Coordinates of C-alpha atoms and ligand atoms in Angstrom, one line a residue:
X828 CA 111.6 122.3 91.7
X829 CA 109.4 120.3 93.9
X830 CA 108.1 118.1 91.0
X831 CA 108.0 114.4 92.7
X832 CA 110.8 113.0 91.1
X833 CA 111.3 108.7 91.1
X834 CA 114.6 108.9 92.7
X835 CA 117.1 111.8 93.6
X836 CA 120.6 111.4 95.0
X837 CA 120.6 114.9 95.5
X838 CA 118.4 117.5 95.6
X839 CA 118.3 120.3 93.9
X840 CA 121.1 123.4 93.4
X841 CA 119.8 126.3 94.1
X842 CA 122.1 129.0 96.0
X843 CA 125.3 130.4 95.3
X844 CA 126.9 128.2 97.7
X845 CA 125.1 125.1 96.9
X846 CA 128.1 124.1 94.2
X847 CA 130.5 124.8 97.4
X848 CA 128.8 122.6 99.6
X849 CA 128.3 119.2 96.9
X850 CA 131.8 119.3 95.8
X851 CA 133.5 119.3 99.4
X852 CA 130.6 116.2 100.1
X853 CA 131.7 115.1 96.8
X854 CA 135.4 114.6 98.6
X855 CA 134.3 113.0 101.5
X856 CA 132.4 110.3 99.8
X857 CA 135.3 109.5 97.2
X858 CA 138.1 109.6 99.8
X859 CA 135.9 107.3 102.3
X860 CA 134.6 105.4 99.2
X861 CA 138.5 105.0 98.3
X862 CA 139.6 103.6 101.8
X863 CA 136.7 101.4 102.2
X864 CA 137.4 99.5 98.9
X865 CA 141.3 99.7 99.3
X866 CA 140.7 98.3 102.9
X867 CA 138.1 95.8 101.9
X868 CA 140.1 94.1 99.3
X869 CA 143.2 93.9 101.1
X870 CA 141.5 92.0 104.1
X871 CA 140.2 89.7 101.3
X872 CA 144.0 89.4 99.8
X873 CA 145.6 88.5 102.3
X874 CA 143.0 86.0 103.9
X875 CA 143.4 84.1 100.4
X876 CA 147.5 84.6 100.0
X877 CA 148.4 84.1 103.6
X878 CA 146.0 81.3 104.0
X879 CA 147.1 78.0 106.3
X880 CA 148.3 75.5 103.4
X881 CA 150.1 72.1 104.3
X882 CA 153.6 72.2 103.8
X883 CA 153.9 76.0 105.1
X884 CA 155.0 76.9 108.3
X885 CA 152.6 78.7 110.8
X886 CA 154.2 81.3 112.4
X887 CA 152.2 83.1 115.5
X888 CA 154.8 85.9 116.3
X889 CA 154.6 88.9 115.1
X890 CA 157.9 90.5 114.8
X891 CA 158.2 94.8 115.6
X892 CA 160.3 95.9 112.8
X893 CA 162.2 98.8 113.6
X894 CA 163.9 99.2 110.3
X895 CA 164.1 102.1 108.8
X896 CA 161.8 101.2 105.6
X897 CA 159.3 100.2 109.4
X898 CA 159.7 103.9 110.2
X899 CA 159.0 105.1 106.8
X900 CA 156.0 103.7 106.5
X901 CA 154.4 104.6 109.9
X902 CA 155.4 108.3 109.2
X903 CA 153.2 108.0 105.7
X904 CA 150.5 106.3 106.6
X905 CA 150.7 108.6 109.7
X906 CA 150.8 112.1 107.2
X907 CA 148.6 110.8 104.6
X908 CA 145.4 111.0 106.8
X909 CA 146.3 113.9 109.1
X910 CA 146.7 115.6 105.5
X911 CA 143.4 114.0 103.8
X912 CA 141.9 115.4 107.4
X913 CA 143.3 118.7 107.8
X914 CA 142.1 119.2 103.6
X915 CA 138.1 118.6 105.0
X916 CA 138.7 120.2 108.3
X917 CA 140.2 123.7 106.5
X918 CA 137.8 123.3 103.3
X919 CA 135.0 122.7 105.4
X920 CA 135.7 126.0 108.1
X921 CA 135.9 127.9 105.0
X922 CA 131.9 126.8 104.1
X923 CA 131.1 126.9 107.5
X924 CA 132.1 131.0 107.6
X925 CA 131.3 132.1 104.3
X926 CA 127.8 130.7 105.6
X927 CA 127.8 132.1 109.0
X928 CA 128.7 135.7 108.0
X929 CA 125.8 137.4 106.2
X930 CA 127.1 140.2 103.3
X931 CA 126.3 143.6 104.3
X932 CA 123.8 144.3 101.0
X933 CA 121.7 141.2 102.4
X934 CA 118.1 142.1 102.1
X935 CA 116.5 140.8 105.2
X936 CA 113.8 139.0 106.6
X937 CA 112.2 138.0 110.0
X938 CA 111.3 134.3 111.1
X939 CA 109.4 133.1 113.5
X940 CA 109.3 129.5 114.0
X941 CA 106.3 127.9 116.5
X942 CA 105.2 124.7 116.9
X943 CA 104.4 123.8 114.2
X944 CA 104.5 126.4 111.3
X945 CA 107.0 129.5 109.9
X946 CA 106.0 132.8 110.2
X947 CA 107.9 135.1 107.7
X948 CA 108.5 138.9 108.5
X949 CA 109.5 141.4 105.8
X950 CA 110.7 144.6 106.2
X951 CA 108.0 146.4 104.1
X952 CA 105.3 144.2 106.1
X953 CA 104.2 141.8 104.1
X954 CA 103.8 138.6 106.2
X955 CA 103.4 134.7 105.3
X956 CA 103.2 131.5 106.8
X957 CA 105.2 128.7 106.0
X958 CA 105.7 130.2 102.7
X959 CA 108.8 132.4 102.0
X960 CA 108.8 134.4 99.1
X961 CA 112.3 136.4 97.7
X962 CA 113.6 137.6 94.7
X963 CA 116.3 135.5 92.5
X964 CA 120.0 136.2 92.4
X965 CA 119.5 138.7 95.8
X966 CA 121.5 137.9 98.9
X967 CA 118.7 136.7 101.9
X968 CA 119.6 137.1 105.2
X969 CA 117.2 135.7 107.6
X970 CA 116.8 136.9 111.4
X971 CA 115.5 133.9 113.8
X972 CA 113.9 133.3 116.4
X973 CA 111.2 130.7 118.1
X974 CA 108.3 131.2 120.4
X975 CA 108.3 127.7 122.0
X976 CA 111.1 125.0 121.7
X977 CA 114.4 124.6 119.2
X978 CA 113.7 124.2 115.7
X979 CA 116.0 124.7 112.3
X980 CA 115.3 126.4 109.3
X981 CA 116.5 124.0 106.7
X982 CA 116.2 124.9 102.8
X983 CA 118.5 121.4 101.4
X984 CA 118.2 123.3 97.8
X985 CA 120.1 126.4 99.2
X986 CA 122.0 124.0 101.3
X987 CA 122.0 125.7 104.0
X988 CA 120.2 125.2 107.7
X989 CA 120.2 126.7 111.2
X990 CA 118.9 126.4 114.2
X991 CA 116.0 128.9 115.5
X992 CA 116.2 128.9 119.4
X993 CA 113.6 130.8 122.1
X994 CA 115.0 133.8 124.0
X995 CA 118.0 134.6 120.9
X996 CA 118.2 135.4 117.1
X997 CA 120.2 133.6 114.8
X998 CA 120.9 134.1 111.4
X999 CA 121.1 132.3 108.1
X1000 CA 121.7 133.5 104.4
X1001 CA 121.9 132.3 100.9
X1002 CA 121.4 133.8 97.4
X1003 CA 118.8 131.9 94.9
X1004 CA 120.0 131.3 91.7
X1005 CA 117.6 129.5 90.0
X1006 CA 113.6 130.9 90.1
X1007 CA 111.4 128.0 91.4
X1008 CA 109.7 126.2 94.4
X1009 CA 112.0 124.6 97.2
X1010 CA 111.0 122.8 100.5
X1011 CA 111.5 124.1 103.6
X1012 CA 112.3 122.2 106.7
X1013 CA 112.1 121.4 110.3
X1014 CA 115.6 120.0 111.0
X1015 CA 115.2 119.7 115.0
X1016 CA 112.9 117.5 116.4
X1017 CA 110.5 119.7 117.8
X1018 CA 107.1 118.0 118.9
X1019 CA 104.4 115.6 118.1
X1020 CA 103.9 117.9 114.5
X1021 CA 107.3 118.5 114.0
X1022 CA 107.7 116.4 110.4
X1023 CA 104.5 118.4 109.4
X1024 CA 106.5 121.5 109.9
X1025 CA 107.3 122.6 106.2
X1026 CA 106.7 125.2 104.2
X1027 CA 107.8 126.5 100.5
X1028 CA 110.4 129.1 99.2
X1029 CA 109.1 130.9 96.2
X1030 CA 112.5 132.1 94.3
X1031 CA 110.8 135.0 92.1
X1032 CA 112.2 137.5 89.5
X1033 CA 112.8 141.0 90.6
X1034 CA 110.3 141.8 89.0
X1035 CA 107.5 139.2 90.2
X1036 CA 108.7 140.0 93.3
X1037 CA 107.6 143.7 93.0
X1038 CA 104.6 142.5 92.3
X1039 CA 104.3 140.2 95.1
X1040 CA 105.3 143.0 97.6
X1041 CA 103.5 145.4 96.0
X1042 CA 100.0 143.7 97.3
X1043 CA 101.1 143.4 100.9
X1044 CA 99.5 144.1 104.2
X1045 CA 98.0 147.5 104.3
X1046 CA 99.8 147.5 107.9
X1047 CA 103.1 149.8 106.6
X1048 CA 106.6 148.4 107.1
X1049 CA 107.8 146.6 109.8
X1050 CA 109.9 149.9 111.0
X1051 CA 106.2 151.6 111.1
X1052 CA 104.2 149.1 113.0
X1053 CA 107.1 149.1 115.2
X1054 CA 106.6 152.5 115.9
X1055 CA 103.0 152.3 116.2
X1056 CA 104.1 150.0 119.1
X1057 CA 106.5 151.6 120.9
X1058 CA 104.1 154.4 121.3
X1059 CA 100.9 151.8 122.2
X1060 CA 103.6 150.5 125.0
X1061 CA 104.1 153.7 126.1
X1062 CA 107.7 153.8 125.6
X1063 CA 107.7 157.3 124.7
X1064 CA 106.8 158.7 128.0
X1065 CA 110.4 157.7 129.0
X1066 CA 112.6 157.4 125.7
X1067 CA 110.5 160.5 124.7
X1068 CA 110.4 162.3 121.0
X1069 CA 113.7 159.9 120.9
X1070 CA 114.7 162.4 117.8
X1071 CA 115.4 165.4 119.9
X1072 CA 115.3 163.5 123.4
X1073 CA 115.6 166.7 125.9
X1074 CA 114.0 164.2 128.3
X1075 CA 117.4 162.7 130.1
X1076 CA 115.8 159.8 131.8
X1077 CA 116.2 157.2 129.5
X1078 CA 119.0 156.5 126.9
X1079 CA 118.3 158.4 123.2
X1080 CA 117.3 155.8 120.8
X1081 CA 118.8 157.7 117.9
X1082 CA 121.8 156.1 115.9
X1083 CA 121.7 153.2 118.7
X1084 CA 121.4 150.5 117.0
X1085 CA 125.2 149.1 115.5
X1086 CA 126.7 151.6 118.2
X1087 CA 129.3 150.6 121.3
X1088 CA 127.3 151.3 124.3
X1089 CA 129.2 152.3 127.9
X1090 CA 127.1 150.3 130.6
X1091 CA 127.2 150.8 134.4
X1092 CA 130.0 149.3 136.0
X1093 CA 132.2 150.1 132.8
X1094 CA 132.1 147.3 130.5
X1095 CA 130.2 147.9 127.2
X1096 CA 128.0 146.5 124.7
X1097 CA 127.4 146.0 120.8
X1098 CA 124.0 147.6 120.3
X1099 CA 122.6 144.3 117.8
X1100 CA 119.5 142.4 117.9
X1101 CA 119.9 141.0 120.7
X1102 CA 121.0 143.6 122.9
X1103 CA 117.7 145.7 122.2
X1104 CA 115.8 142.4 122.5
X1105 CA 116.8 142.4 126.1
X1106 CA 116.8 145.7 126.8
X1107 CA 113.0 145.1 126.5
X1108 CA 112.5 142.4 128.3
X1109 CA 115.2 142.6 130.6
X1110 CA 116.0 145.7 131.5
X1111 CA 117.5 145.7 134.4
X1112 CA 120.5 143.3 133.5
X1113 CA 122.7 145.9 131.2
X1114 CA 122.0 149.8 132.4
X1115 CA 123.5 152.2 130.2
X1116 CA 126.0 154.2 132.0
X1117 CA 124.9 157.2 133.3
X1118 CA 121.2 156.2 133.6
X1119 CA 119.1 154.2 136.4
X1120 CA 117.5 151.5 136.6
X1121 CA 113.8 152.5 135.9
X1122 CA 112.8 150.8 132.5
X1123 CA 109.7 147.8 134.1
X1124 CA 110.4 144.5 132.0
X1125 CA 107.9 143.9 129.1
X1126 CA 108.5 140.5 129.0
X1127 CA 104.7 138.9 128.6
X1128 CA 103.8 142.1 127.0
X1129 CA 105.2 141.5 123.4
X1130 CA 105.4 139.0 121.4
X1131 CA 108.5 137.7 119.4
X1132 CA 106.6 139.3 116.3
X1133 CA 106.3 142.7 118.1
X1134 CA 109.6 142.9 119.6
X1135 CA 111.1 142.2 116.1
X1136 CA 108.8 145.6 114.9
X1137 CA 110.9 147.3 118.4
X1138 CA 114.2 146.2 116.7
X1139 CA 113.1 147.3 113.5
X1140 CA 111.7 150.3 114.6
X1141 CA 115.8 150.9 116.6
X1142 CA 117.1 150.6 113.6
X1143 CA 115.1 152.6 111.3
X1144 CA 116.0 155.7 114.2
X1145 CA 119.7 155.5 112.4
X1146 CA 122.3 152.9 112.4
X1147 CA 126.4 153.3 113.3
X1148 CA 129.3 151.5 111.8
X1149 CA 126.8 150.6 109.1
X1150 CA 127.7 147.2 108.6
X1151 CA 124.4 145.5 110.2
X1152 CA 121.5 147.1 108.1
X1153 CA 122.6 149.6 105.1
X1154 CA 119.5 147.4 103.5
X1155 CA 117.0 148.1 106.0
X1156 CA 117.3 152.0 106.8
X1157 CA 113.3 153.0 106.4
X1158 CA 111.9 156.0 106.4
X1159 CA 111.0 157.5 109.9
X1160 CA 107.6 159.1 109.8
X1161 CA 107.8 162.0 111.6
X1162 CA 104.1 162.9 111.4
X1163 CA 101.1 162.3 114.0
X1164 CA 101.2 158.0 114.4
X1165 CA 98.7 156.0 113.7
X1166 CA 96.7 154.3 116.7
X1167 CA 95.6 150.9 116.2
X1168 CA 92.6 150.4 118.1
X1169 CA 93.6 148.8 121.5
X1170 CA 96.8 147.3 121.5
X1171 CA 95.8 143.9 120.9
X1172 CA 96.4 144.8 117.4
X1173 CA 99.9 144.6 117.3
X1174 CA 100.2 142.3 119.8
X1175 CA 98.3 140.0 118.4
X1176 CA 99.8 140.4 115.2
X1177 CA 99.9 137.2 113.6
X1178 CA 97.2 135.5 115.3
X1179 CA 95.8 132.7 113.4
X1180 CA 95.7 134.2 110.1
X1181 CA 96.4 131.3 108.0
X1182 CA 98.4 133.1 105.2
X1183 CA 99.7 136.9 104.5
X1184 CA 96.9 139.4 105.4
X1185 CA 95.3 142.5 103.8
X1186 CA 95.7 142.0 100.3
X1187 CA 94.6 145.6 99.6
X1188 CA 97.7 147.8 97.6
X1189 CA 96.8 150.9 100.0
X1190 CA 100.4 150.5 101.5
X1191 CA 102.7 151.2 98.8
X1192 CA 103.1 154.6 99.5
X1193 CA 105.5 154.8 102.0
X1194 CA 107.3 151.6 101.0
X1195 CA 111.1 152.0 100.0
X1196 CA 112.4 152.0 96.7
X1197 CA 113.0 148.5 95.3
X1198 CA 115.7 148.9 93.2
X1199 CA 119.0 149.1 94.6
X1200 CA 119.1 147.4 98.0
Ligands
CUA2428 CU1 110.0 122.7 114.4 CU2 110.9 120.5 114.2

């Protein structure tokens, strides 16, 4: 909890790996704790026992001992460190992947990070601002990305951090145990405001967290307003009714996303994030085999927000090798779309609204079952 404690060494454990991560620290600081004394009082030993005293010879040469109880001793102290090193080096990968590699039945959530505040993304639509609100004992896994410069989502309860750079999405995951308030984080100097750049993770019951959802944006899920795009950017004149595309022109959006794409020239492609994401804005530098090179860039026309609703939107058209988003299939509406008035709408998206918008319960309708993903 964020209670102002007088004095913490630590704070507090609050993820699944959180145990992982203090007992390898744990290690560290008793082996180098362990040398440092050993050291330490052995250069203090021998300045008192080998001291100059009258009566004792002083004797400036060093002799090489090439004994055999010499060579003994450089091969231990040789293999005692390499081993101590290759324990934190092997234990340490281990952390490093498990937190790297989010599981498969990982609910997930967009971030944004800008100088200076967090903009939070979930799939149903709700939105935040430097607040992040999730449901205990769930796995998280958070999609990144910044609008300006290099900053890190850090959560020290979850122990767990990662950078958020412009132009790419990374990712970061961790499962609450404990139901409470933690601090988030800037970890990467990022600007005159960049200490101000914090924010809170709400850990909430299942249930609570229903709740919570349940009184999101009236704006539909992030799948739908990413439709409502797509068709505002006119994408469908080219990648048109993508579910039966008869059109030919452009590539069929359908069961894309997760798929092995042939490109031009004959290498091929992972259809993730961050292929899509430069599909849009740069279109020109991977065509899909068998296609031209027609698609105009939209970079300037979209923001991060927006093109995170286009990704969505990929993925809700079907997903292959289902590894990447079995939690974030939506529902496709296959009815007449809803036009936003101007586009502006969802380009603007998050504008300055200070906190998570339209607090009427209209949406709920076409939201995805809670229970099971
Ligand atoms: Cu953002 Cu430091």
């Amino acid at each position: 909890m964020m209670q102002a404690k007088s004095f913490e060494l630590f704070p507090e454990a609050a993820s699944t790996i959180a145990g992982q991560v203090d007992a390898l620290y744990a290690f560290l600081i008793l082996v180098s704790a362990f040398f440092s004394l050993l050291i330490a009082f052995l250069v203090v030993y021998f300045a008192y026992k080998y001291r100059a005293r009258p009566g004792v010879p002083f004797n400036p040469e060093p002799h090489d001992d090439h004994s055999a109880g010499g060579m003994i001793l450089e091969i231990v102290w040789t293999a005692i460190p390499l081993g101590l090193s290759m324990i934190m080096f092997v234990w340490g990968v281990s952390i490093y992947f498990t937190e790297s590699r989010p599981p498969a039945d990982s609910m997930e959530v967009y971030v944004t990070g800008k100088q200076w505040m967090w903009k939070i993304q979930h799939m149903e639509g709700a939105r935040e601002i430097n607040e992040l609100h999730i449901p205990v004992g769930r796995n998280i896994k958070l999609t990144m990305t910044s609008e300006d410069v290099i900053h890190d989502f850090s959560v020290p309860a979850f122990r767990t951090k990662s950078d958020v750079l412009p132009g790419k999405y990374t990712t970061e995951w961790f499962q609450a145990t404990k139901v409470g308030q933690y601090h988030i984080f800037c970890a990467e100097y990022c600007g005159t405001k960049h200490s101000g750049m914090v924010g809170t993770v709400y850990v909430m019951s299942q249930a609570d967290y229903n709740t919570w959802l349940g009184a999101g944006s009236g704006e539909g899920s992030m799948a739908e307003q990413g439709q409502s795009l797509f068709n505002q950017l006119g994408c469908g004149n080219c990648h048109a009714s993508v579910v039966n595309n008869q059109n030919g022109r452009c590539p069929n959006l359908v069961g894309l996303f997760g798929s092995r794409v042939d490109l031009k020239g004959g290498t091929s492609v992972r259809a993730d994030e961050s292929y899509i994401r430069e599909s849009i804005l740069y279109p020109q530098s991977k065509i899909v085999a068998g296609y031209e090179d027609y698609m105009p860039t939209f970079k300037g026309l979209i923001t991060e927000d927006g093109l995170l609703k286009l990704i969505e939107y990929v993925k809700s058209l079907g997903a292959k090798n289902g590894t990447q988003n079995t939690a974030t299939s939506m529902p496709v509406q296959t009815g007449p779309v809803p036009q936003e008035s101007g586009r502006a709408a969802g380009l603007n998206a998050f504008g300055n609204q200070a906190a998570r918008t339209g607090q009427n319960s209209g949406a709920t309708a076409n939201r995805p079952p809670q229970g099971n993903r």
